[in-house]
Amino acid sequence: MLVLCAPRSGRYLCRLIYPFQLNTNNTISPLQLLLGYLPPDRSLWSSELAKKRSQYKNFKDDLLTNPSEITRRMYNSNSAALGIDDAKSHTQTRLLLSRSRITHQDHPLSLVKTSIWNQFFQDTEIIDQIDRDVNRTHPDIHFFSGDSLFAKSNQEALKTILIVFAKLNSGIRYFQGMNEVLAPLFYVFKNDPDEENEAFAEADTFFCFVELLSRFQDNFCQQLDNSIVGIRSTITRLSQLLKEHDEELWRHLEVTTKVNPQFYAFRWIILLLTQEFNFADILHIWDVILSDPEGPQTNIYYFVGAISPMVLYMNPPMLAFYGIPLERKYD
């Protein structure tokens, strides 16, 4: 299992990334530093990138292999071990494999939990959901949508990252909307002016995605929903901050109309505001949240609490639904 890393932040990192706000051929994305993907020591960047990119390739080789391919490799291994040449392997080794190498749990109809086939069929449902969600990602941006080979290639990269993440993180797996959080990261790395960095955009995006979710992992863990660090506790704190920033709006929502904060704040937290602002702005917002020396988890409470009135006022249908006078939008 890939363990989600603990947050790392500090004023030193904020000072360090300042010169790298504009990416050039000799720099790396500030997100790689803000998210802890790369260490502060520049001399370690090249070796760290090489190690992580190789590690991601190994993840894909290990996790994305079809069970049929695994069986074929066992078949070939059995042939080599028994000294059977290629000409005979098609007739002899098939029988030998079925008798001596394929165990009950490796059979496609096996119900054993550790069976590679059983796991494959369990993963199919998640993979289908990922496929549907990725195909709907930013239909208004040609980078992600359309029939061009470039767009299709980018979609495949997003799908691969999400599948590998789901397989490595059994406690979280995949939830609807992860594609929206992933998309801005991949867009940044895929548009890197450095050709080598662009070629490894998928690997770099994967690790930065892991680091990003690790900052808010308690909100994504269903077992913690009702704990003091879970999503419900987070939403309660946001409700308190909304009261501090706009008590009139808070009172109308929670006292007059008795709207549960979960109805409007849940998406903000889980999707890290990606659906509330346009694509270009969200990365600037993430920079603010991630660069806070006190840590992003604390910062997002205050940030979302402060912008809650603005987000609501920017959405007339939501105002009308909750019975909030439209003229308040212009106060």
PDB file of C-alpha atoms in Angstrom, residues 215-216 233-239 241-242 265 268-273 285-308:
ATOM      1  CA  ARG A 215      -3.168  17.208   3.227  1.00  0.00           C
ATOM      2  CA  PHE A 216      -6.901  16.623   3.586  1.00  0.00           C
ATOM      3  CA  SER A 233     -16.475  18.169  11.930  1.00  0.00           C
ATOM      4  CA  THR A 234     -14.859  20.153   9.121  1.00  0.00           C
ATOM      5  CA  ILE A 235     -18.234  21.370   7.878  1.00  0.00           C
ATOM      6  CA  THR A 236     -19.230  22.372  11.417  1.00  0.00           C
ATOM      7  CA  ARG A 237     -16.111  24.513  11.716  1.00  0.00           C
ATOM      8  CA  LEU A 238     -16.834  26.087   8.352  1.00  0.00           C
ATOM      9  CA  SER A 239     -20.336  26.932   9.519  1.00  0.00           C
ATOM     10  CA  LEU A 241     -16.506  30.678  10.214  1.00  0.00           C
ATOM     11  CA  LEU A 242     -19.382  31.647   7.926  1.00  0.00           C
ATOM     12  CA  ALA A 265     -20.119  23.101   1.879  1.00  0.00           C
ATOM     13  CA  TRP A 268     -16.358  22.822  -1.586  1.00  0.00           C
ATOM     14  CA  ILE A 269     -14.241  20.747   0.790  1.00  0.00           C
ATOM     15  CA  ILE A 270     -14.164  17.409  -1.012  1.00  0.00           C
ATOM     16  CA  LEU A 271     -13.394  18.934  -4.420  1.00  0.00           C
ATOM     17  CA  LEU A 272     -11.110  21.655  -3.002  1.00  0.00           C
ATOM     18  CA  LEU A 273     -13.147  24.444  -4.623  1.00  0.00           C
ATOM     19  CA  ILE A 285      -6.215  29.589  -4.903  1.00  0.00           C
ATOM     20  CA  TRP A 286      -4.380  26.338  -4.218  1.00  0.00           C
ATOM     21  CA  ASP A 287      -1.095  28.253  -4.046  1.00  0.00           C
ATOM     22  CA  VAL A 288      -2.558  30.364  -1.236  1.00  0.00           C
ATOM     23  CA  ILE A 289      -3.923  27.365   0.642  1.00  0.00           C
ATOM     24  CA  LEU A 290      -0.846  25.159   0.274  1.00  0.00           C
ATOM     25  CA  SER A 291       1.764  27.819   1.040  1.00  0.00           C
ATOM     26  CA  ASP A 292       0.367  28.725   4.449  1.00  0.00           C
ATOM     27  CA  PRO A 293       3.071  28.041   7.082  1.00  0.00           C
ATOM     28  CA  GLU A 294       0.435  26.791   9.523  1.00  0.00           C
ATOM     29  CA  GLY A 295      -0.567  24.051   7.119  1.00  0.00           C
ATOM     30  CA  PRO A 296      -3.241  23.754   4.422  1.00  0.00           C
ATOM     31  CA  GLN A 297      -5.789  21.947   6.585  1.00  0.00           C
ATOM     32  CA  THR A 298      -6.073  24.948   8.909  1.00  0.00           C
ATOM     33  CA  ASN A 299      -5.856  27.448   6.075  1.00  0.00           C
ATOM     34  CA  ILE A 300      -8.668  25.951   4.039  1.00  0.00           C
ATOM     35  CA  TYR A 301     -11.087  26.394   6.980  1.00  0.00           C
ATOM     36  CA  TYR A 302     -10.483  30.124   7.073  1.00  0.00           C
ATOM     37  CA  PHE A 303     -10.242  30.490   3.326  1.00  0.00           C
ATOM     38  CA  VAL A 304     -13.513  28.717   2.594  1.00  0.00           C
ATOM     39  CA  GLY A 305     -15.178  30.399   5.554  1.00  0.00           C
ATOM     40  CA  ALA A 306     -14.158  33.787   4.208  1.00  0.00           C
ATOM     41  CA  ILE A 307     -15.253  33.116   0.636  1.00  0.00           C
ATOM     42  CA  SER A 308     -18.501  31.332   1.536  1.00  0.00           C
TER      43      SER A 308
END
